[in-house]
PDB file of C-alpha atoms in Angstrom:
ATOM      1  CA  UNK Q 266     -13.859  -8.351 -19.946  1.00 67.00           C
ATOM      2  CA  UNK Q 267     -15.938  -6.370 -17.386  1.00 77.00           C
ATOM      3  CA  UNK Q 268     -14.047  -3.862 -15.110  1.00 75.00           C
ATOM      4  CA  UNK Q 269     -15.472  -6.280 -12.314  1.00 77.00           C
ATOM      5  CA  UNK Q 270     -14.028  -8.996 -14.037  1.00 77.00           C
ATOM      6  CA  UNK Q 271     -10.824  -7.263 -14.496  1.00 74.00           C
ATOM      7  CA  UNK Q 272     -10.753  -6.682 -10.415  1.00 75.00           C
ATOM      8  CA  UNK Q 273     -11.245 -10.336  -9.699  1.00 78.00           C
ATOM      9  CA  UNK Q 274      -8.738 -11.891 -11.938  1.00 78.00           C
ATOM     10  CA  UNK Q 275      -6.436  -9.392 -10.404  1.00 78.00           C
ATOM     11  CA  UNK Q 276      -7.416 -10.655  -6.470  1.00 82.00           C
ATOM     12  CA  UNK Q 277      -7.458 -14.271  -7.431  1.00 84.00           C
ATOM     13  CA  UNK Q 278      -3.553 -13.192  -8.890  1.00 83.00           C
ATOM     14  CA  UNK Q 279      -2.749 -11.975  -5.284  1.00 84.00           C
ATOM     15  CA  UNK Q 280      -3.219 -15.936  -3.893  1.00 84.00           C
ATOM     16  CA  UNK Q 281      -2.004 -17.766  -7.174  1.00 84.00           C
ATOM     17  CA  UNK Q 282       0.885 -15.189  -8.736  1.00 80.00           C
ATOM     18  CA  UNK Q 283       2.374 -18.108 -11.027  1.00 83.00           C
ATOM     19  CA  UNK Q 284      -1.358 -17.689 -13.087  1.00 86.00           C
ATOM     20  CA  UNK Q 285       0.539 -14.366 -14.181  1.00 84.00           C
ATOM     21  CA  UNK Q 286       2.513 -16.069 -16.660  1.00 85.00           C
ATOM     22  CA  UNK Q 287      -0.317 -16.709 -18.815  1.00 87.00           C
ATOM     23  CA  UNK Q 288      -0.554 -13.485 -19.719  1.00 86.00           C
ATOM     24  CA  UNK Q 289       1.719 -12.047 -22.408  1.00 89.00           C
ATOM     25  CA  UNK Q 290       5.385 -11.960 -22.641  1.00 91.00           C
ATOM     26  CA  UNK Q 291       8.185 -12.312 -19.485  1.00 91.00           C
ATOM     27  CA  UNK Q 292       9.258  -8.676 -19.455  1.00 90.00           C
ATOM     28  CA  UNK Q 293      13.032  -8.280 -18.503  1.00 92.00           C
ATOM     29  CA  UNK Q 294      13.748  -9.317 -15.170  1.00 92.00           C
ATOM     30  CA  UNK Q 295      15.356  -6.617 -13.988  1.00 95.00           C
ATOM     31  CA  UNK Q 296      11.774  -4.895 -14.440  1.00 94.00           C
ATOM     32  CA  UNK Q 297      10.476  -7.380 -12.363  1.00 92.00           C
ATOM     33  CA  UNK Q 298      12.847  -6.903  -9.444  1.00 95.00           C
ATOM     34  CA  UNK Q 299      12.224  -3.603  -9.893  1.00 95.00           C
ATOM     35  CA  UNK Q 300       8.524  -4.190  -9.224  1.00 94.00           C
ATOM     36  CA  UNK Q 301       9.412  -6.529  -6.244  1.00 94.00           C
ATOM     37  CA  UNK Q 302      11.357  -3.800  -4.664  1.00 97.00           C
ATOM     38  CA  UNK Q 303       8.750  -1.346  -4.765  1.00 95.00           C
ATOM     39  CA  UNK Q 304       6.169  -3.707  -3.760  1.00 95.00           C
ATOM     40  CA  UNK Q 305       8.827  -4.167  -0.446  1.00 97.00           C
ATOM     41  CA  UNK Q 306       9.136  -0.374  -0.309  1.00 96.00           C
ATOM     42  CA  UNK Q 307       5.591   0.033   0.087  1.00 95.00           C
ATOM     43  CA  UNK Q 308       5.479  -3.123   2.289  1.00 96.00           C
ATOM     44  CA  UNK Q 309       8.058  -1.155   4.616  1.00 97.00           C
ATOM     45  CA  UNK Q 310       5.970   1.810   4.627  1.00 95.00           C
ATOM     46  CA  UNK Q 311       2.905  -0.271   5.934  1.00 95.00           C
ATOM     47  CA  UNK Q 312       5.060  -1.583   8.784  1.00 97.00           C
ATOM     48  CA  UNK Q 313       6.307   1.626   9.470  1.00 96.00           C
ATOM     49  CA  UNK Q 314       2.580   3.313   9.752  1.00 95.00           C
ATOM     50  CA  UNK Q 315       1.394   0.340  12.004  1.00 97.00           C
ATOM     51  CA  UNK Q 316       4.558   0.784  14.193  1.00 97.00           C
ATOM     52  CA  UNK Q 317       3.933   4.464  14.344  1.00 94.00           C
ATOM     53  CA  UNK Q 318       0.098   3.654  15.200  1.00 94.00           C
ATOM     54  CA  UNK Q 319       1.233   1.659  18.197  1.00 95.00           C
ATOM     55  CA  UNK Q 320       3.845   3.885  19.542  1.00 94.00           C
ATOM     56  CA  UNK Q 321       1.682   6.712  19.645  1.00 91.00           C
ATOM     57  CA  UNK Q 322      -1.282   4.332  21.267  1.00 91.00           C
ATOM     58  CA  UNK Q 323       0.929   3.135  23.647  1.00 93.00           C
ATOM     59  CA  UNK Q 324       4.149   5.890  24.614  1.00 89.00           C
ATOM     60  CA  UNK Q 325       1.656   8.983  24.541  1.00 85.00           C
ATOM     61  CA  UNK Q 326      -0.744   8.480  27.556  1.00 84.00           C
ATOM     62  CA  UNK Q 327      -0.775  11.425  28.433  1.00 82.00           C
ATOM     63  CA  UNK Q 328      -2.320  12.973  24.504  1.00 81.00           C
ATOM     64  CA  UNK Q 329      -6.148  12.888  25.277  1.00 83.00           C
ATOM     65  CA  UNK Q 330      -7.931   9.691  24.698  1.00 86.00           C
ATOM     66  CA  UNK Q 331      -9.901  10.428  22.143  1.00 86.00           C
ATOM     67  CA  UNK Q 332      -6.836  12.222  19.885  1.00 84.00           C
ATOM     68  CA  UNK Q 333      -4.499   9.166  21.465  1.00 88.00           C
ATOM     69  CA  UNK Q 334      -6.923   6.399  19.738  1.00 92.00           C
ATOM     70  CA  UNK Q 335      -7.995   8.899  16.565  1.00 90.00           C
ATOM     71  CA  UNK Q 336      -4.512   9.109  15.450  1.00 88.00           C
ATOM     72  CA  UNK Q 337      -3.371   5.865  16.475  1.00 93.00           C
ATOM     73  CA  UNK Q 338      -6.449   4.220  14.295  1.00 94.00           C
ATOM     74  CA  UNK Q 339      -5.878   6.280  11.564  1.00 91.00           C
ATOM     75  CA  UNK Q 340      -1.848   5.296  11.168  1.00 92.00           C
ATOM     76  CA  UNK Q 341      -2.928   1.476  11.924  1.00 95.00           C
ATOM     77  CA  UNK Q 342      -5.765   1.848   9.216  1.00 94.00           C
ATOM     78  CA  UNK Q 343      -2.949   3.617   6.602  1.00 93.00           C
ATOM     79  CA  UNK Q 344      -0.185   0.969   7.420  1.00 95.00           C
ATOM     80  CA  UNK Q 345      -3.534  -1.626   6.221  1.00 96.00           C
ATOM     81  CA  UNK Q 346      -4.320  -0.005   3.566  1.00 94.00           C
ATOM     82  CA  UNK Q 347      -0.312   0.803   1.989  1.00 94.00           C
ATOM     83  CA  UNK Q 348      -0.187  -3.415   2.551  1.00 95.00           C
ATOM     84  CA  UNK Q 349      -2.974  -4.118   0.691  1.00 94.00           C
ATOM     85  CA  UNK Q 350      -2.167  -1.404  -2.280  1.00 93.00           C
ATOM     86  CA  UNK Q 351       1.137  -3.032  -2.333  1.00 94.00           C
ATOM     87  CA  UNK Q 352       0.366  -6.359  -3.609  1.00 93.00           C
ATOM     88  CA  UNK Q 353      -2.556  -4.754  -5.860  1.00 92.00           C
ATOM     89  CA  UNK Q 354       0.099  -2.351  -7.342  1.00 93.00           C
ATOM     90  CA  UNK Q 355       2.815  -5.243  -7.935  1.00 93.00           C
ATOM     91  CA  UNK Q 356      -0.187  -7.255  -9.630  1.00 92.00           C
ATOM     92  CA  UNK Q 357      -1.242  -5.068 -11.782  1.00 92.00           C
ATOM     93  CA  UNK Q 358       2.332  -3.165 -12.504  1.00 94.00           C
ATOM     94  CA  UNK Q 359       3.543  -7.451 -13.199  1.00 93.00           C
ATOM     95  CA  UNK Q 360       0.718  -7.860 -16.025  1.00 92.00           C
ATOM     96  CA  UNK Q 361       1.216  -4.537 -17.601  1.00 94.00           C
ATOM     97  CA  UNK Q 362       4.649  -5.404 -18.006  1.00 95.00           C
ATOM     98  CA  UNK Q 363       3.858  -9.133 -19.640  1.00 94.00           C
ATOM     99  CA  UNK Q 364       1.450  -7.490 -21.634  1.00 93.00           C
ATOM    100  CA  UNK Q 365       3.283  -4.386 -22.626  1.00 94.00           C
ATOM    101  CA  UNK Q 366       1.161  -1.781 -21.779  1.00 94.00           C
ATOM    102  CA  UNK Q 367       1.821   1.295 -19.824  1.00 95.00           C
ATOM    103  CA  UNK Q 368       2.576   0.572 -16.465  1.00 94.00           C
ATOM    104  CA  UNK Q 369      -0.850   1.475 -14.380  1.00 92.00           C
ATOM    105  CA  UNK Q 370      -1.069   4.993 -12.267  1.00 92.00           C
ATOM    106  CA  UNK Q 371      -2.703   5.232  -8.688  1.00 90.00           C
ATOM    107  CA  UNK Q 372      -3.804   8.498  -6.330  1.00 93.00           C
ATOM    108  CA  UNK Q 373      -3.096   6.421  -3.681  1.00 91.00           C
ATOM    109  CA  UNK Q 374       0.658   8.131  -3.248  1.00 91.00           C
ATOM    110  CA  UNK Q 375      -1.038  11.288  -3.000  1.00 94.00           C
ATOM    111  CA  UNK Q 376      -3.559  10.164  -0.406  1.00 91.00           C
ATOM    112  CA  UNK Q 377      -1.033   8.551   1.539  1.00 90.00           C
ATOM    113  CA  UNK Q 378       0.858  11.947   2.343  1.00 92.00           C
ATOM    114  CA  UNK Q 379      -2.028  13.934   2.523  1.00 92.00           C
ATOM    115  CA  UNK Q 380      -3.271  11.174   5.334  1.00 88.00           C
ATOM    116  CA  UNK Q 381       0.581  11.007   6.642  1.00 88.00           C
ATOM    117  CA  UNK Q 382       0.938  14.888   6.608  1.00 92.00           C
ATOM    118  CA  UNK Q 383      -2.947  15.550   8.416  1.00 90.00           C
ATOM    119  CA  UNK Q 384      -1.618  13.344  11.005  1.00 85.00           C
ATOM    120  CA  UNK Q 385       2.015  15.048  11.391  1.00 89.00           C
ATOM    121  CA  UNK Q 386      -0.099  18.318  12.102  1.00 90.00           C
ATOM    122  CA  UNK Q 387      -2.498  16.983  14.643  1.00 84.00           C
ATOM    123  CA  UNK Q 388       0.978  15.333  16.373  1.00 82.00           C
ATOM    124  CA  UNK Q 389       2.614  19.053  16.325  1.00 87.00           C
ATOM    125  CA  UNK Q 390      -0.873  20.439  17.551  1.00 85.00           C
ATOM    126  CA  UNK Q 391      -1.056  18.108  20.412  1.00 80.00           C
ATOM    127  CA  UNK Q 392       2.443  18.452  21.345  1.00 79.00           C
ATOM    128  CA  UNK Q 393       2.096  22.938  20.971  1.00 84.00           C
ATOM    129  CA  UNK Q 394      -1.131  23.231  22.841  1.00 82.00           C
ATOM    130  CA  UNK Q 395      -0.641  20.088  25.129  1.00 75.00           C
ATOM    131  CA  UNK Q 396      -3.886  18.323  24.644  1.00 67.00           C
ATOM    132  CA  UNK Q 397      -3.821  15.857  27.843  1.00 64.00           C
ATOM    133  CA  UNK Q 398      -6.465  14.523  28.728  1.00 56.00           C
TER     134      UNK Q 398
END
């Protein structure tokens, strides 16, 4: 099977999970939880960035507009994007398992706190120098 093919059984899994069991073996269910959780962890993490995106949108008028919306956007377009990995990751981490392969490795961790950690500096930067607008 084509890597394309590969990424669309793995989106049509994220609507019809229960097609998983055709694949392999049921892997211990405590491995499964264990998937679950971190699927909710990441899940939490998404809510979390969108929160963050509106509080800073909305309790920081006084940050200039255009670093007010910038950072705001970019948190909201993080929280999106940690949603979205999570129920990729718990896909693909659920048919490694049943299929008893390693489980599957991401740089999306590492992009995450590089995005989370650009956007911590530009807060402490805005808050040193007072950029109001």
């Amino acid at each position: 099977m084509s890597e394309f093919g590969r990424s669309l059984r793995g989106l049509r899994l994220w609507f019809a999970p229960q097609r998983i069991r055709e694949e392999g073996e049921t892997p211990d269910y405590r491995f499964s939880l264990a998937n679950e959780r971190t699927f909710l962890a990441w899940l939490r993490t998404g809510l979390a960035l969108v929160g963050g995106g509106f509080a800073v949108d909305q309790f920081l008028p006084d940050l200039r507009a255009g670093v007010r919306v910038g950072v705001a956007l970019a948190l909201l377009a993080a929280g999106a994007l940690c949603a979205l990995r999570a129920v990729n990751h718990w896909v693909r981490c659920e048919r490694a398992m049943r299929r008893g392969e390693d489980l599957p490795v991401s740089r999306f961790p590492a992009l995450l706190g590089l995005a989370v950690g650009l956007v911590a500096v530009a807060m402490v930067l805005a808050v040193v120098f007072g950029w109001t607008g």
